[in-house]
Short mmCIF file of C-alpha atoms in Angstrom, two decimals:
data_model
loop_
_atom_site.label_atom_id
_atom_site.label_comp_id
_atom_site.label_asym_id
_atom_site.label_seq_id
_atom_site.Cartn_x
_atom_site.Cartn_y
_atom_site.Cartn_z
CA SER A 1 52.26 7.34 54.80
CA GLU A 2 55.26 8.11 56.99
CA ILE A 3 58.12 10.50 56.22
CA VAL A 4 61.49 9.50 57.83
CA VAL A 5 64.15 12.63 57.78
CA HIS A 6 67.73 11.95 58.85
CA ASN A 7 70.21 14.78 58.88
CA ASP A 8 68.51 16.58 55.97
CA PRO A 9 66.86 20.08 56.86
CA ALA A 10 65.97 20.77 53.24
CA ILE A 11 63.76 17.40 53.17
CA LEU A 12 62.28 18.41 56.71
CA ARG A 13 61.25 21.92 55.59
CA LYS A 14 59.47 20.70 52.32
CA ALA A 15 57.83 18.02 54.50
CA LEU A 16 56.59 20.70 57.11
CA GLU A 17 55.06 22.95 54.32
CA ARG A 18 52.34 20.05 54.02
CA PHE A 19 51.06 20.51 57.44
CA ASP A 20 48.93 23.20 59.15
CA CYS A 21 49.44 21.67 62.55
CA LEU A 22 51.98 18.98 64.15
CA VAL A 23 51.13 16.54 66.97
CA GLY A 24 53.49 15.32 69.37
CA PHE A 25 54.16 13.96 72.95
CA ASN A 26 55.97 16.29 75.14
CA ASN A 27 56.95 18.61 72.15
CA TYR A 28 56.21 21.89 74.05
CA SER A 29 59.22 20.82 76.29
CA TYR A 30 61.54 19.19 73.75
CA ASP A 31 60.85 18.45 69.90
CA ASP A 32 59.45 22.22 69.07
CA LEU A 33 62.54 23.64 70.41
CA ILE A 34 64.89 20.94 68.38
CA LEU A 35 62.70 21.62 65.21
CA THR A 36 63.06 25.59 65.68
CA ALA A 37 66.75 25.35 66.03
CA ILE A 38 67.09 22.99 62.81
CA MET A 39 64.87 25.54 60.79
CA MET A 40 67.03 28.33 62.00
CA GLY A 41 70.16 26.47 60.46
CA TYR A 42 71.85 25.08 63.74
CA ASN A 43 74.58 22.50 62.56
CA ASN A 44 74.37 18.65 64.12
CA TYR A 45 76.72 19.41 66.92
CA GLU A 46 74.71 22.50 68.14
CA ILE A 47 71.39 20.43 68.02
CA TYR A 48 73.32 17.88 69.88
CA LYS A 49 74.27 20.66 72.61
CA LEU A 50 70.84 22.18 72.68
CA SER A 51 69.35 18.58 73.02
CA ASN A 52 71.55 18.11 76.57
CA ALA A 53 70.54 21.56 77.48
CA ILE A 54 66.95 20.76 77.40
CA VAL A 55 67.38 17.32 79.01
CA THR A 56 69.72 18.72 81.77
CA GLY A 57 67.93 21.71 82.51
CA GLY A 58 70.88 24.06 81.09
CA ASN A 59 70.47 27.06 79.30
CA ILE A 60 68.24 27.45 76.31
CA PRO A 61 68.76 30.52 73.94
CA GLN A 62 65.66 33.09 74.39
CA GLU A 63 65.34 33.13 70.67
CA ILE A 64 64.73 29.62 70.14
CA LYS A 65 62.07 29.58 73.00
CA ASN A 66 60.36 32.77 71.56
CA LYS A 67 60.23 30.98 68.19
CA ALA A 68 59.09 27.49 69.22
CA ARG A 69 55.91 29.09 70.99
CA LYS A 70 55.01 30.51 67.43
CA LEU A 71 54.80 26.93 65.92
CA THR A 72 51.27 25.46 65.36
CA THR A 73 51.65 22.38 67.29
CA LEU A 74 49.56 20.47 69.72
CA ASP A 75 51.13 18.49 72.59
CA THR A 76 49.27 15.31 73.81
CA LYS A 77 51.07 15.47 76.89
CA GLN A 78 49.45 18.70 77.88
CA GLU A 79 47.42 18.74 80.82
CA LEU A 80 48.26 14.99 81.90
CA ALA A 81 50.50 14.21 85.11
CA PRO A 82 53.93 15.80 84.50
CA SER A 83 55.89 12.92 85.31
CA LEU A 84 53.83 10.60 82.80
CA THR A 85 55.95 9.02 80.07
CA LEU A 86 55.14 7.56 76.77
CA LYS A 87 56.43 4.24 77.95
CA GLU A 88 54.00 4.33 80.96
CA ILE A 89 51.11 5.30 78.72
CA GLU A 90 52.33 2.12 76.43
CA ALA A 91 52.24 -0.19 79.39
CA ASN A 92 48.55 1.34 80.87
CA LEU A 93 47.29 0.83 77.28
CA GLY A 94 48.63 -2.93 77.05
CA LEU A 95 50.92 -2.38 74.15
CA ASN A 96 54.45 -3.55 73.77
CA ILE A 97 57.10 -1.32 75.28
CA VAL A 98 59.73 -0.85 72.74
CA GLU A 99 62.99 0.56 73.83
CA THR A 100 65.65 1.44 71.13
CA PRO A 101 68.77 -1.21 71.93
CA ILE A 102 71.00 1.73 70.33
CA SER A 103 72.82 3.93 72.87
CA PHE A 104 72.36 7.72 72.69
CA ASN A 105 75.88 7.79 73.49
CA LEU A 106 77.72 6.52 70.36
CA ASP A 107 80.83 8.06 69.22
CA ARG A 108 80.75 6.83 65.83
CA ALA A 109 78.13 6.87 62.99
CA LEU A 110 75.28 4.27 62.83
CA THR A 111 75.46 1.09 60.59
CA ASP A 112 72.70 0.52 58.56
CA SER A 113 70.96 -2.17 60.79
CA GLU A 114 71.34 0.14 63.83
CA PHE A 115 69.92 3.07 61.93
CA ALA A 116 66.71 0.80 60.75
CA GLU A 117 66.32 -0.21 64.66
CA VAL A 118 66.42 3.75 65.60
CA VAL A 119 63.87 4.32 62.94
CA LYS A 120 61.57 1.52 64.15
CA TYR A 121 61.98 2.71 67.63
CA CYS A 122 61.10 6.36 66.88
CA THR A 123 58.05 5.21 64.43
CA TYR A 124 56.56 3.02 67.29
CA ASP A 125 56.57 6.35 69.53
CA VAL A 126 54.76 8.00 66.88
CA GLU A 127 52.18 5.31 66.48
CA THR A 128 51.65 5.74 70.40
CA THR A 129 51.24 9.47 70.08
CA LYS A 130 48.55 8.83 67.26
CA ARG A 131 46.77 6.82 69.88
CA VAL A 132 47.11 9.01 72.71
CA PHE A 133 45.71 11.81 70.28
CA ALA A 134 42.78 9.81 69.21
CA LEU A 135 41.90 9.06 73.06
CA ARG A 136 42.21 12.85 73.81
CA GLN A 137 40.64 14.17 70.58
CA ASP A 138 37.61 15.77 72.78
CA TYR A 139 40.13 17.55 74.78
CA PHE A 140 41.94 19.11 71.59
CA GLU A 141 38.64 19.81 69.74
CA SER A 142 37.20 21.64 72.87
CA LYS A 143 40.27 23.95 72.60
CA PHE A 144 39.75 24.42 68.99
CA ASP A 145 36.14 25.20 69.65
CA ILE A 146 36.84 27.79 72.33
CA CYS A 147 39.21 29.54 70.08
CA SER A 148 36.84 29.77 67.32
CA GLU A 149 33.93 30.70 69.61
CA PHE A 150 35.28 33.58 70.91
CA GLY A 151 37.66 34.85 68.14
CA LEU A 152 41.05 33.99 69.56
CA ASP A 153 44.57 33.74 67.91
CA LYS A 154 44.95 30.43 66.37
CA LEU A 155 48.11 29.94 68.44
CA ASP A 156 45.94 30.40 71.53
CA VAL A 157 45.08 26.64 70.75
CA ARG A 158 48.56 25.99 72.46
CA LYS A 159 47.23 27.18 75.72
CA THR A 160 45.62 25.00 78.62
CA ARG A 161 42.16 25.42 78.86
CA ALA A 162 42.48 27.25 82.24
CA ASN A 163 44.91 29.70 80.37
CA LEU A 164 42.20 30.00 77.57
CA ALA A 165 39.69 30.99 80.33
CA SER A 166 41.71 33.79 81.52
CA ARG A 167 41.81 35.17 77.93
CA VAL A 168 38.05 34.91 77.65
CA LEU A 169 37.46 36.40 80.96
CA LYS A 170 40.02 39.23 79.94
CA CYS A 171 42.06 38.64 83.03
CA ASP A 172 45.34 40.58 83.83
CA LYS A 173 47.41 40.11 87.01
CA SER A 174 48.14 44.05 87.02
CA ARG A 175 44.23 44.60 88.35
CA LEU A 176 44.89 42.49 91.37
CA PRO A 177 45.31 44.72 94.80
CA ASP A 178 48.80 45.09 96.35
CA GLY A 179 50.20 41.84 97.95
CA VAL A 180 48.16 39.23 95.99
CA LEU A 181 50.80 38.00 93.97
CA GLU A 182 52.89 37.38 96.89
CA ASN A 183 50.01 35.67 98.64
CA LYS A 184 49.34 38.29 101.48
CA ASP A 185 45.71 37.97 101.65
CA ARG A 186 45.56 34.20 100.64
CA LEU A 187 43.82 32.84 103.49
CA ASN A 188 41.88 35.96 104.68
CA ILE A 189 38.70 34.09 104.29
CA THR A 190 35.23 35.75 104.03
CA ILE A 191 32.33 33.82 105.35
CA VAL A 192 29.15 34.56 103.65
CA ASP A 193 26.73 36.71 105.17
CA GLU A 194 24.11 34.20 104.05
CA LEU A 195 25.57 31.11 106.07
CA ARG A 196 23.21 30.01 108.81
CA THR A 197 25.67 29.83 111.32
CA GLU A 198 23.35 28.45 114.02
CA ASN A 199 23.32 25.09 111.88
CA ILE A 200 27.28 24.86 111.98
CA PRO A 201 29.01 23.09 114.88
CA LEU A 202 31.07 25.64 116.36
CA THR A 203 34.31 23.26 115.95
CA ILE A 204 33.80 23.63 112.14
CA LEU A 205 33.46 27.17 112.38
CA ASN A 206 36.48 27.44 114.89
CA PHE A 207 38.65 25.31 112.56
CA TYR A 208 38.67 28.00 110.02
CA ASN A 209 38.39 31.10 112.06
CA ASN A 210 41.65 29.49 113.78
CA ILE A 211 43.36 29.32 110.47
CA LYS A 212 42.67 32.68 109.41
CA ALA A 213 43.94 33.93 112.76
CA LYS A 214 47.02 31.76 112.49
CA PHE A 215 47.83 33.46 109.00
CA LYS A 216 47.26 36.83 110.33
CA ASN A 217 49.97 36.03 112.90
CA GLY A 218 52.24 34.96 110.14
CA THR A 219 52.28 31.19 109.94
CA ASP A 220 52.94 30.14 106.51
CA TYR A 221 50.05 29.66 104.45
CA ARG A 222 51.54 26.20 102.77
CA GLU A 223 51.59 24.72 106.33
CA LEU A 224 48.00 26.02 107.05
CA GLU A 225 46.43 24.48 103.76
CA LYS A 226 47.79 21.32 104.81
CA GLU A 227 45.48 21.39 107.89
CA LYS A 228 42.45 19.12 108.04
CA LEU A 229 39.75 18.69 110.99
CA VAL A 230 38.18 14.99 111.30
CA TYR A 231 34.83 15.42 112.72
CA THR A 232 31.66 13.32 113.16
CA LEU A 233 28.63 15.02 111.36
CA ALA A 234 25.19 13.51 111.22
CA GLY A 235 26.90 9.94 112.29
CA VAL A 236 29.33 10.00 109.62
CA GLU A 237 32.99 10.71 110.17
CA HIS A 238 33.97 13.88 107.83
CA THR A 239 37.04 15.32 106.60
CA PHE A 240 37.31 19.15 106.21
CA ALA A 241 40.23 20.38 104.38
CA PHE A 242 41.14 22.58 101.68
CA GLY A 243 40.59 19.99 99.03
CA GLY A 244 36.91 19.80 100.05
CA LEU A 245 34.38 17.94 102.14
CA HIS A 246 34.42 14.12 102.12
CA GLY A 247 32.86 11.72 104.50
CA ALA A 248 31.20 8.21 104.08
CA ARG A 249 29.92 5.37 106.15
CA GLU A 250 32.49 2.60 106.26
CA ASN A 251 31.95 -0.88 104.63
CA TYR A 252 28.03 0.05 104.48
CA MET A 253 25.63 -2.21 103.10
CA TYR A 254 21.64 -1.35 102.45
CA GLU A 255 19.03 -2.15 100.29
CA GLY A 256 16.08 0.09 99.61
CA LYS A 257 15.30 3.92 98.49
CA MET A 258 18.08 6.29 98.52
CA LEU A 259 18.33 9.75 97.24
CA ASN A 260 21.51 11.41 95.62
CA VAL A 261 21.53 15.27 96.17
CA ASP A 262 23.70 17.26 94.28
CA VAL A 263 24.20 21.09 94.06
CA GLY A 264 24.15 22.19 90.20
CA SER A 265 27.09 24.18 88.87
CA TYR A 266 28.23 24.47 92.84
CA TYR A 267 31.51 26.34 92.41
CA PRO A 268 30.28 28.59 89.21
CA SER A 269 27.00 29.30 91.10
CA MET A 270 29.32 30.25 94.34
CA ILE A 271 31.45 32.79 92.25
CA ILE A 272 28.52 34.57 90.99
CA ASN A 273 26.37 34.63 93.94
CA PHE A 274 28.95 35.52 96.46
CA GLY A 275 31.37 37.74 94.26
CA PHE A 276 34.39 35.26 94.25
CA MET A 277 35.59 35.72 90.75
CA SER A 278 39.19 36.77 90.29
CA ARG A 279 39.62 40.28 90.90
CA ALA A 280 42.07 40.21 87.73
CA SER A 281 39.30 39.98 85.34
CA GLU A 282 38.16 43.09 83.61
CA HIS A 283 34.53 42.57 84.92
CA PRO A 284 32.92 40.10 87.03
CA ASP A 285 29.95 40.00 84.94
CA LEU A 286 32.10 38.58 82.08
CA TYR A 287 31.64 34.98 84.15
CA LYS A 288 28.24 35.44 84.74
CA ASN A 289 27.42 36.18 81.08
CA LEU A 290 29.45 32.86 80.35
CA TYR A 291 27.31 31.10 82.87
CA ASN A 292 24.00 32.47 81.35
CA THR A 293 24.75 31.71 77.82
CA ARG A 294 25.65 28.14 78.66
CA MET A 295 22.45 27.65 80.49
CA GLU A 296 20.26 29.06 77.20
CA TYR A 297 22.56 26.39 75.12
CA LYS A 298 21.82 23.76 77.57
CA ALA A 299 18.14 24.58 77.42
CA LYS A 300 17.99 24.31 73.77
CA LYS A 301 20.16 21.17 74.11
CA ASP A 302 22.79 22.65 71.85
CA ASN A 303 26.01 21.00 72.21
CA LYS A 304 27.88 24.37 72.33
CA GLN A 305 27.10 24.64 76.09
CA GLN A 306 29.97 22.18 76.62
CA ILE A 307 32.28 24.83 75.51
CA TYR A 308 30.81 27.17 78.14
CA LYS A 309 30.99 24.60 80.68
CA ILE A 310 34.52 23.78 80.10
CA LEU A 311 35.57 27.37 80.67
CA LEU A 312 33.15 27.88 83.87
CA ASN A 313 34.94 24.75 85.48
CA SER A 314 38.34 25.68 84.44
CA THR A 315 38.33 28.96 86.28
CA PHE A 316 37.98 27.67 89.90
CA GLY A 317 41.19 25.56 89.40
CA ALA A 318 43.39 28.41 87.89
CA LEU A 319 42.70 30.56 90.98
CA LYS A 320 45.76 29.02 92.70
CA SER A 321 47.80 28.85 89.61
CA GLU A 322 50.60 31.37 89.77
CA PHE A 323 51.15 31.19 86.01
CA ASN A 324 47.64 31.94 84.93
CA ASP A 325 46.22 35.39 84.69
CA LEU A 326 43.18 34.18 86.96
CA PHE A 327 45.47 33.91 89.88
CA ASP A 328 43.47 35.20 93.09
CA PRO A 329 44.14 32.35 95.49
CA VAL A 330 42.03 33.74 98.37
CA MET A 331 38.76 33.41 95.96
CA SER A 332 39.54 29.76 95.80
CA ASN A 333 39.78 29.26 99.45
CA ASN A 334 36.42 31.33 99.71
CA ILE A 335 34.87 29.06 97.36
CA CYS A 336 36.21 26.00 99.04
CA VAL A 337 35.52 26.94 102.60
CA ASN A 338 32.08 28.42 102.18
CA GLY A 339 31.25 25.35 99.87
CA GLN A 340 31.86 23.22 102.68
CA LEU A 341 29.84 25.19 105.35
CA ILE A 342 26.98 25.53 103.06
CA LEU A 343 27.02 21.81 102.42
CA THR A 344 27.31 21.21 106.18
CA ASP A 345 24.15 23.37 106.80
CA LEU A 346 22.40 21.15 104.28
CA ILE A 347 23.12 17.75 106.27
CA MET A 348 22.51 19.38 109.49
CA SER A 349 19.07 20.63 108.12
CA LEU A 350 18.01 16.88 107.11
CA ARG A 351 19.00 15.42 110.38
CA GLY A 352 16.13 13.40 111.83
CA TYR A 353 14.64 13.27 108.51
CA ALA A 354 17.12 11.13 106.68
CA GLU A 355 20.02 8.99 107.30
CA LEU A 356 23.29 10.41 105.72
CA ILE A 357 25.41 7.78 103.90
CA GLN A 358 27.92 9.61 102.00
CA SER A 359 29.27 13.40 101.48
CA ASN A 360 31.56 14.78 98.72
CA THR A 361 32.21 18.27 97.96
CA ASP A 362 29.20 19.05 95.94
CA GLY A 363 26.59 16.71 97.16
CA ILE A 364 25.22 14.21 99.59
CA LEU A 365 23.60 10.61 99.52
CA ILE A 366 21.04 9.75 101.79
CA LYS A 367 18.53 6.97 102.95
CA TYR A 368 14.93 8.16 103.69
CA LYS A 369 11.59 6.57 104.67
CA GLU A 370 8.70 7.53 102.16
CA LYS A 371 6.67 9.50 104.76
CA ASP A 372 9.68 11.88 105.30
CA LEU A 373 10.09 12.64 101.72
CA GLU A 374 8.01 15.78 101.62
CA THR A 375 9.70 17.28 104.64
CA ILE A 376 13.11 16.44 103.33
CA LYS A 377 12.28 18.22 99.90
CA GLU A 378 10.80 21.33 102.09
CA LYS A 379 14.09 21.42 103.88
CA CYS A 380 15.88 21.22 100.78
CA LYS A 381 13.83 24.17 99.06
CA GLU A 382 14.63 26.45 102.31
CA TRP A 383 18.30 25.79 101.80
CA GLU A 384 17.94 26.58 98.05
CA LEU A 385 16.35 29.84 98.76
CA ASN A 386 18.74 30.85 101.29
CA TYR A 387 21.82 30.40 99.02
CA ASN A 388 20.20 31.06 95.73
CA LEU A 389 21.43 27.69 94.67
CA LYS A 390 19.80 24.53 92.79
CA LEU A 391 19.62 21.07 93.92
CA ASP A 392 19.55 18.24 91.60
CA TYR A 393 17.85 14.86 92.80
CA GLU A 394 18.61 11.33 91.59
CA TYR A 395 16.30 8.68 93.00
CA VAL A 396 18.10 5.37 93.57
CA GLU A 397 17.01 2.16 94.64
#
C-alpha cells in the first residue's frame, strides 16, 4: 500500500508511527532534514526556505541537523559515488526516466491534474528506491549484523561500514601522536625489516626513498602521492603507485597451464604482522582478535565470518579517511608500499622458473612448465615463511 501526504503534518506523524525504520535515497543529506523540520512544526514557507538552503549549500539550523541524525533511517545512496543520481540509476537499470513536467518554482497552487503528475513522479522515484534497496540488501543486512554482533546502538546502523569498524576497534583520534591529524608524518614510510632488499631492484627502492626524502624536505604529500614509477619487472611493464601495483602483458594470448598465486588476506595480515594498525585504536590486538575470530568461523563454514571480513577489509580504506576515527594515513602508506615491495620479492624469486603474465595488488598470474612446479612451490614456501603470509593457489588451464 502507499500513503500520499500533502501538506498535512498530522497524517504524516500518524503514518510514521507505523514504521520502525524509513528507507530513502540521499535522505541523509535532504529528506531527513525536511522530515525533522515538519515534525518540529515548521510552516510551509519555512520548509521551502530550508529546502532551498539544503540545495544551495546555505545555512541549516544545528538543531535540525542534530535531530535528523537521531532518525532511524537508511539511505540507499550511502557509500555509492557521491554524484550518482536516482535518474542515472534508473538509466543503468534500463528503466524509464520519469521527470516531472511541473516546475518546482510555480508561484501558485497546483491544479488537480498537476498535483496528480507530481504524485506520479514521486511514486516512481519511490519505486526506484525500492529497487535500489533490494539490490543493496546485503550491504544493509551486513550493517545490522555488525551492530547486533558487537552490541552497538541501533542508531549506529546509519554509519558507514568503515565507521562501524572504528567503533568496534575502539578508535579515538585523541590517541594519535601530535601532528598526525595535520598529515605531518604521512609519508614517513617504514620499510619492514623482513624485506629481502637484495631481491628488489634499486630503482624501485629509490623511488619510495626519494618520496620520503622529498616529504621531509617540505614537498606537499598531495603532490607526492600522485607520483608513479613505470618499471619493467620480469619482462612485464609495471606501475608502482600509491594505489597499488599493476602490470600485465599486452594483448597476450596463450593456451596451456597457468597458476594464479594470491596472498590470502594480504592487507589485514600485514596490519597484524608488521604493526600497521591505526594508533587511534585502544589496542592493536582488537584487530588481531577480529582476524582470529573470522578464521575460526571460516573453518566452521559459519556465515558469521562475513561480518568479520567486512570489518577487517573496511579498516584499510578508513586509514586515510579524515572523518573516520581510524584515520592514520602513514599506516595506509606503509601497508601499500610494503605490499608492493613484498610482492616484487615474490615476482623476482620466481624469475627463471615461471613466466609472469600479470600482477595486481595482492597476487600474480604465471605460466609454468610441469618440471618447474616443485621449485616454484618451494620458492613460494620460502617467501611465505619469511613474511608470515599465506599464498592461495588456483590452477588454470
